[in-house]
PDB file of C-alpha atoms in Angstrom:
ATOM      1  CA  MET A   1     111.626  63.587 -92.549  1.00 46.00           C
ATOM      2  CA  ILE A   2     110.971  59.961 -93.285  1.00 49.00           C
ATOM      3  CA  THR A   3     108.666  58.244 -90.422  1.00 60.00           C
ATOM      4  CA  ARG A   4     108.087  54.548 -89.708  1.00 72.00           C
ATOM      5  CA  PRO A   5     104.469  53.422 -90.443  1.00 84.00           C
ATOM      6  CA  LYS A   6     102.700  53.150 -87.092  1.00 92.00           C
ATOM      7  CA  ASN A   7      99.639  51.327 -87.784  1.00 97.00           C
ATOM      8  CA  ILE A   8      99.904  47.554 -88.380  1.00 97.00           C
ATOM      9  CA  LEU A   9      96.931  45.788 -90.128  1.00 98.00           C
ATOM     10  CA  LEU A  10      96.731  42.031 -90.459  1.00 98.00           C
ATOM     11  CA  THR A  11      94.675  40.629 -93.497  1.00 98.00           C
ATOM     12  CA  GLY A  12      94.235  37.267 -95.065  1.00 96.00           C
ATOM     13  CA  PRO A  13      91.586  34.467 -95.643  1.00 94.00           C
ATOM     14  CA  PRO A  14      89.171  33.642 -92.926  1.00 90.00           C
ATOM     15  CA  SER A  15      90.275  31.180 -90.229  1.00 91.00           C
ATOM     16  CA  VAL A  16      94.085  31.815 -91.158  1.00 96.00           C
ATOM     17  CA  GLY A  17      94.692  32.960 -87.559  1.00 96.00           C
ATOM     18  CA  LYS A  18      94.361  36.967 -87.581  1.00 97.00           C
ATOM     19  CA  THR A  19      92.266  36.937 -84.668  1.00 96.00           C
ATOM     20  CA  THR A  20      94.584  34.568 -82.857  1.00 96.00           C
ATOM     21  CA  ILE A  21      97.484  36.818 -83.386  1.00 97.00           C
ATOM     22  CA  ILE A  22      95.464  39.876 -82.063  1.00 97.00           C
ATOM     23  CA  LYS A  23      94.437  38.170 -78.925  1.00 96.00           C
ATOM     24  CA  LYS A  24      98.082  37.068 -78.374  1.00 95.00           C
ATOM     25  CA  ILE A  25      99.420  40.597 -78.827  1.00 95.00           C
ATOM     26  CA  ALA A  26      96.495  42.056 -76.644  1.00 94.00           C
ATOM     27  CA  GLY A  27      97.410  39.513 -73.785  1.00 92.00           C
ATOM     28  CA  LEU A  28     100.994  40.849 -73.887  1.00 91.00           C
ATOM     29  CA  VAL A  29     100.684  44.597 -74.096  1.00 90.00           C
ATOM     30  CA  ASP A  30      99.748  46.259 -70.818  1.00 88.00           C
ATOM     31  CA  ASP A  31      98.852  49.631 -72.166  1.00 91.00           C
ATOM     32  CA  ALA A  32      96.467  48.643 -74.914  1.00 96.00           C
ATOM     33  CA  LYS A  33      92.670  49.187 -75.183  1.00 98.00           C
ATOM     34  CA  GLY A  34      90.229  47.977 -77.868  1.00 98.00           C
ATOM     35  CA  PHE A  35      88.187  44.948 -79.015  1.00 98.00           C
ATOM     36  CA  TYR A  36      88.358  41.561 -80.928  1.00 97.00           C
ATOM     37  CA  THR A  37      85.781  39.430 -82.181  1.00 96.00           C
ATOM     38  CA  GLU A  38      85.124  35.665 -81.510  1.00 95.00           C
ATOM     39  CA  GLU A  39      82.891  33.193 -83.100  1.00 95.00           C
ATOM     40  CA  ILE A  40      79.566  32.110 -81.435  1.00 98.00           C
ATOM     41  CA  ARG A  41      79.272  28.436 -81.916  1.00 97.00           C
ATOM     42  CA  SER A  42      76.126  26.117 -81.302  1.00 97.00           C
ATOM     43  CA  ARG A  43      76.335  22.385 -81.894  1.00 96.00           C
ATOM     44  CA  GLY A  44      79.391  22.611 -83.833  1.00 95.00           C
ATOM     45  CA  LYS A  45      78.238  25.319 -86.163  1.00 96.00           C
ATOM     46  CA  ARG A  46      78.888  29.225 -86.293  1.00 96.00           C
ATOM     47  CA  VAL A  47      76.065  31.005 -85.424  1.00 98.00           C
ATOM     48  CA  GLY A  48      77.453  34.595 -84.798  1.00 98.00           C
ATOM     49  CA  PHE A  49      80.122  36.902 -83.582  1.00 98.00           C
ATOM     50  CA  ARG A  50      80.742  38.333 -80.171  1.00 98.00           C
ATOM     51  CA  LEU A  51      82.666  41.377 -79.533  1.00 98.00           C
ATOM     52  CA  LYS A  52      84.984  41.407 -76.549  1.00 98.00           C
ATOM     53  CA  THR A  53      86.851  44.520 -75.004  1.00 98.00           C
ATOM     54  CA  LEU A  54      90.333  44.143 -73.501  1.00 97.00           C
ATOM     55  CA  ASN A  55      88.729  45.297 -70.201  1.00 95.00           C
ATOM     56  CA  GLY A  56      85.831  42.603 -70.262  1.00 95.00           C
ATOM     57  CA  ARG A  57      82.854  44.003 -71.878  1.00 98.00           C
ATOM     58  CA  GLU A  58      80.968  41.807 -74.338  1.00 98.00           C
ATOM     59  CA  GLY A  59      78.357  42.029 -76.774  1.00 98.00           C
ATOM     60  CA  ILE A  60      76.903  40.280 -79.870  1.00 98.00           C
ATOM     61  CA  LEU A  61      78.199  41.722 -83.402  1.00 99.00           C
ATOM     62  CA  ALA A  62      76.073  39.465 -85.560  1.00 99.00           C
ATOM     63  CA  HIS A  63      74.000  36.390 -85.214  1.00 99.00           C
ATOM     64  CA  ILE A  64      71.632  34.295 -87.109  1.00 98.00           C
ATOM     65  CA  ASP A  65      68.721  35.134 -84.844  1.00 98.00           C
ATOM     66  CA  ILE A  66      69.215  38.940 -85.122  1.00 98.00           C
ATOM     67  CA  LYS A  67      66.505  40.653 -87.060  1.00 96.00           C
ATOM     68  CA  SER A  68      68.189  43.572 -88.685  1.00 96.00           C
ATOM     69  CA  ARG A  69      68.268  45.335 -91.906  1.00 96.00           C
ATOM     70  CA  PHE A  70      72.004  45.095 -91.793  1.00 98.00           C
ATOM     71  CA  ARG A  71      73.037  41.665 -92.920  1.00 98.00           C
ATOM     72  CA  VAL A  72      75.943  39.842 -94.165  1.00 97.00           C
ATOM     73  CA  GLY A  73      74.845  36.370 -95.463  1.00 96.00           C
ATOM     74  CA  LYS A  74      72.908  34.511 -92.673  1.00 97.00           C
ATOM     75  CA  TYR A  75      73.820  36.972 -90.029  1.00 98.00           C
ATOM     76  CA  GLY A  76      72.015  40.038 -88.769  1.00 98.00           C
ATOM     77  CA  VAL A  77      74.401  42.819 -87.770  1.00 98.00           C
ATOM     78  CA  ASN A  78      73.856  44.349 -84.200  1.00 98.00           C
ATOM     79  CA  ILE A  79      75.033  48.117 -84.673  1.00 98.00           C
ATOM     80  CA  GLU A  80      73.885  49.122 -81.272  1.00 98.00           C
ATOM     81  CA  ASP A  81      76.444  46.696 -79.665  1.00 98.00           C
ATOM     82  CA  LEU A  82      79.008  47.476 -82.277  1.00 98.00           C
ATOM     83  CA  GLU A  83      78.813  51.099 -81.429  1.00 98.00           C
ATOM     84  CA  ASP A  84      78.211  50.834 -77.807  1.00 98.00           C
ATOM     85  CA  ILE A  85      80.957  48.297 -77.219  1.00 98.00           C
ATOM     86  CA  GLY A  86      83.467  48.239 -80.037  1.00 98.00           C
ATOM     87  CA  VAL A  87      83.455  51.975 -80.935  1.00 98.00           C
ATOM     88  CA  GLY A  88      83.310  52.709 -77.021  1.00 98.00           C
ATOM     89  CA  ALA A  89      86.360  50.745 -76.576  1.00 98.00           C
ATOM     90  CA  ILE A  90      88.538  52.515 -79.162  1.00 98.00           C
ATOM     91  CA  GLU A  91      86.890  55.848 -77.884  1.00 98.00           C
ATOM     92  CA  ASP A  92      88.170  54.682 -74.349  1.00 98.00           C
ATOM     93  CA  GLY A  93      91.797  53.950 -75.744  1.00 98.00           C
ATOM     94  CA  LEU A  94      91.858  57.517 -77.469  1.00 99.00           C
ATOM     95  CA  GLN A  95      91.053  59.203 -74.650  1.00 98.00           C
ATOM     96  CA  ASP A  96      93.146  57.456 -72.022  1.00 98.00           C
ATOM     97  CA  GLU A  97      96.530  58.892 -71.953  1.00 96.00           C
ATOM     98  CA  GLU A  98      98.124  55.796 -70.487  1.00 96.00           C
ATOM     99  CA  CYS A  99      96.793  53.717 -73.496  1.00 96.00           C
ATOM    100  CA  ARG A 100      99.471  53.483 -76.275  1.00 94.00           C
ATOM    101  CA  VAL A 101      98.008  50.605 -78.369  1.00 96.00           C
ATOM    102  CA  ILE A 102      94.449  50.488 -79.905  1.00 98.00           C
ATOM    103  CA  ILE A 103      93.419  46.853 -80.923  1.00 98.00           C
ATOM    104  CA  LEU A 104      90.936  46.763 -83.528  1.00 98.00           C
ATOM    105  CA  ASP A 105      89.610  43.235 -84.867  1.00 97.00           C
ATOM    106  CA  GLU A 106      88.233  43.879 -87.360  1.00 94.00           C
ATOM    107  CA  ILE A 107      87.652  46.273 -90.121  1.00 97.00           C
ATOM    108  CA  GLY A 108      85.285  44.205 -92.062  1.00 94.00           C
ATOM    109  CA  LYS A 109      81.784  44.152 -93.967  1.00 94.00           C
ATOM    110  CA  MET A 110      79.811  43.774 -90.740  1.00 96.00           C
ATOM    111  CA  GLU A 111      81.531  46.566 -89.061  1.00 97.00           C
ATOM    112  CA  LEU A 112      81.232  48.985 -92.176  1.00 96.00           C
ATOM    113  CA  PHE A 113      77.450  49.342 -91.835  1.00 97.00           C
ATOM    114  CA  SER A 114      78.323  51.856 -88.817  1.00 98.00           C
ATOM    115  CA  ARG A 115      79.281  55.498 -89.799  1.00 98.00           C
ATOM    116  CA  ARG A 116      80.403  55.862 -85.960  1.00 98.00           C
ATOM    117  CA  PHE A 117      82.711  52.834 -86.691  1.00 98.00           C
ATOM    118  CA  LYS A 118      84.318  54.228 -89.823  1.00 98.00           C
ATOM    119  CA  ASP A 119      84.857  57.724 -88.210  1.00 99.00           C
ATOM    120  CA  ILE A 120      86.396  56.304 -85.120  1.00 99.00           C
ATOM    121  CA  VAL A 121      88.754  53.913 -87.299  1.00 98.00           C
ATOM    122  CA  ILE A 122      89.881  57.223 -89.091  1.00 98.00           C
ATOM    123  CA  GLU A 123      90.444  58.894 -85.721  1.00 98.00           C
ATOM    124  CA  ALA A 124      92.535  56.107 -84.343  1.00 98.00           C
ATOM    125  CA  LEU A 125      94.530  55.831 -87.452  1.00 98.00           C
ATOM    126  CA  ASN A 126      95.188  59.346 -87.449  1.00 97.00           C
ATOM    127  CA  SER A 127      95.991  59.506 -83.613  1.00 97.00           C
ATOM    128  CA  GLU A 128      99.369  59.340 -82.123  1.00 95.00           C
ATOM    129  CA  LYS A 129      98.465  55.947 -80.646  1.00 96.00           C
ATOM    130  CA  LEU A 130      99.606  52.745 -82.565  1.00 95.00           C
ATOM    131  CA  LEU A 131      96.874  50.641 -84.043  1.00 97.00           C
ATOM    132  CA  ILE A 132      97.105  46.887 -84.262  1.00 98.00           C
ATOM    133  CA  GLY A 133      94.173  45.372 -85.933  1.00 98.00           C
ATOM    134  CA  THR A 134      92.767  43.245 -88.845  1.00 98.00           C
ATOM    135  CA  ILE A 135      91.153  44.167 -92.027  1.00 98.00           C
ATOM    136  CA  LYS A 136      89.082  42.339 -94.735  1.00 95.00           C
ATOM    137  CA  LEU A 137      91.231  40.874 -97.391  1.00 93.00           C
ATOM    138  CA  LYS A 138      89.324  42.439-100.247  1.00 88.00           C
ATOM    139  CA  GLY A 139      86.857  45.174 -99.727  1.00 82.00           C
ATOM    140  CA  ASN A 140      85.124  48.580-100.835  1.00 81.00           C
ATOM    141  CA  GLY A 141      86.605  52.008-101.225  1.00 92.00           C
ATOM    142  CA  PHE A 142      86.898  52.480 -97.434  1.00 96.00           C
ATOM    143  CA  ILE A 143      88.866  49.212 -96.914  1.00 96.00           C
ATOM    144  CA  GLU A 144      91.200  49.988 -99.828  1.00 96.00           C
ATOM    145  CA  GLY A 145      91.592  53.631 -98.795  1.00 96.00           C
ATOM    146  CA  ILE A 146      92.867  52.350 -95.531  1.00 97.00           C
ATOM    147  CA  LYS A 147      95.382  49.917 -97.169  1.00 96.00           C
ATOM    148  CA  GLN A 148      96.776  52.696 -99.123  1.00 95.00           C
ATOM    149  CA  ARG A 149      97.703  54.845 -96.214  1.00 96.00           C
ATOM    150  CA  ASN A 150     101.518  55.725 -95.809  1.00 95.00           C
ATOM    151  CA  ASP A 151     101.335  55.312 -91.971  1.00 95.00           C
ATOM    152  CA  THR A 152      99.850  51.820 -92.068  1.00 96.00           C
ATOM    153  CA  ILE A 153     101.618  48.526 -92.898  1.00 96.00           C
ATOM    154  CA  ILE A 154      99.451  45.446 -93.979  1.00 97.00           C
ATOM    155  CA  ILE A 155     100.584  42.197 -93.273  1.00 97.00           C
ATOM    156  CA  GLN A 156      99.279  39.231 -95.163  1.00 98.00           C
ATOM    157  CA  VAL A 157      98.802  36.327 -92.700  1.00 98.00           C
ATOM    158  CA  THR A 158      99.452  32.850 -94.060  1.00 97.00           C
ATOM    159  CA  TYR A 159      99.477  29.305 -92.421  1.00 97.00           C
ATOM    160  CA  ASP A 160     103.121  29.601 -93.046  1.00 97.00           C
ATOM    161  CA  ASN A 161     103.925  32.840 -91.573  1.00 97.00           C
ATOM    162  CA  ARG A 162     101.441  33.473 -88.681  1.00 96.00           C
ATOM    163  CA  GLU A 163     103.669  31.959 -85.935  1.00 96.00           C
ATOM    164  CA  ASN A 164     106.373  34.523 -86.944  1.00 96.00           C
ATOM    165  CA  ILE A 165     104.081  37.650 -86.868  1.00 96.00           C
ATOM    166  CA  PRO A 166     103.415  38.082 -83.006  1.00 94.00           C
ATOM    167  CA  PRO A 167     107.343  38.365 -82.068  1.00 93.00           C
ATOM    168  CA  MET A 168     107.615  40.808 -84.996  1.00 92.00           C
ATOM    169  CA  ILE A 169     104.913  43.121 -83.962  1.00 92.00           C
ATOM    170  CA  LEU A 170     106.100  42.937 -80.479  1.00 90.00           C
ATOM    171  CA  ARG A 171     109.660  44.134 -81.482  1.00 88.00           C
ATOM    172  CA  ARG A 172     108.124  46.911 -83.192  1.00 83.00           C
ATOM    173  CA  LEU A 173     105.881  47.841 -80.309  1.00 79.00           C
ATOM    174  CA  ASN A 174     109.066  47.927 -77.951  1.00 74.00           C
ATOM    175  CA  PHE A 175     110.928  50.008 -80.517  1.00 49.00           C
ATOM    176  CA  ARG A 176     108.242  52.582 -80.292  1.00 50.00           C
ATOM    177  CA  ILE A 177     107.156  52.397 -76.981  1.00 44.00           C
ATOM    178  CA  LEU A 178     110.315  52.033 -74.679  1.00 40.00           C
TER     179      LEU A 178
END
């Protein structure tokens, strides 16, 4: 039996609009749980990244002022908030029978420092729930392994196609959910 892929992951260069698409989808889907990331800016400069769950919890994913052995460039990565807030939001979605869609922004370098994060990503991808998220354009074996999954569609976001992606994803969700 041939089945349609159930996971949709957006990829593309930084600042192309992946998170904007995720936030738009999350705002239109009632039965979703998960998290997305936002830049933290100070005086016009990016100084970090915030995690925000769909039910209102917030934490710091990374910041220039965080002292951590886990670093990506100038940012110290806050594994505690990632696991408590980010992983927790995905776990909540997997356990909630009314949740049909998991939102995950993003599967990237900072997040991959956490074994718990990698484990919950695989659990969510393998679940019956639809996963909509973002994934780093280029990455290690873990990222490339996810991109090779038969149950996952990878959509390259560009400046030219980014306006067309939310309606396409919503049509796909309606097909599966209704």
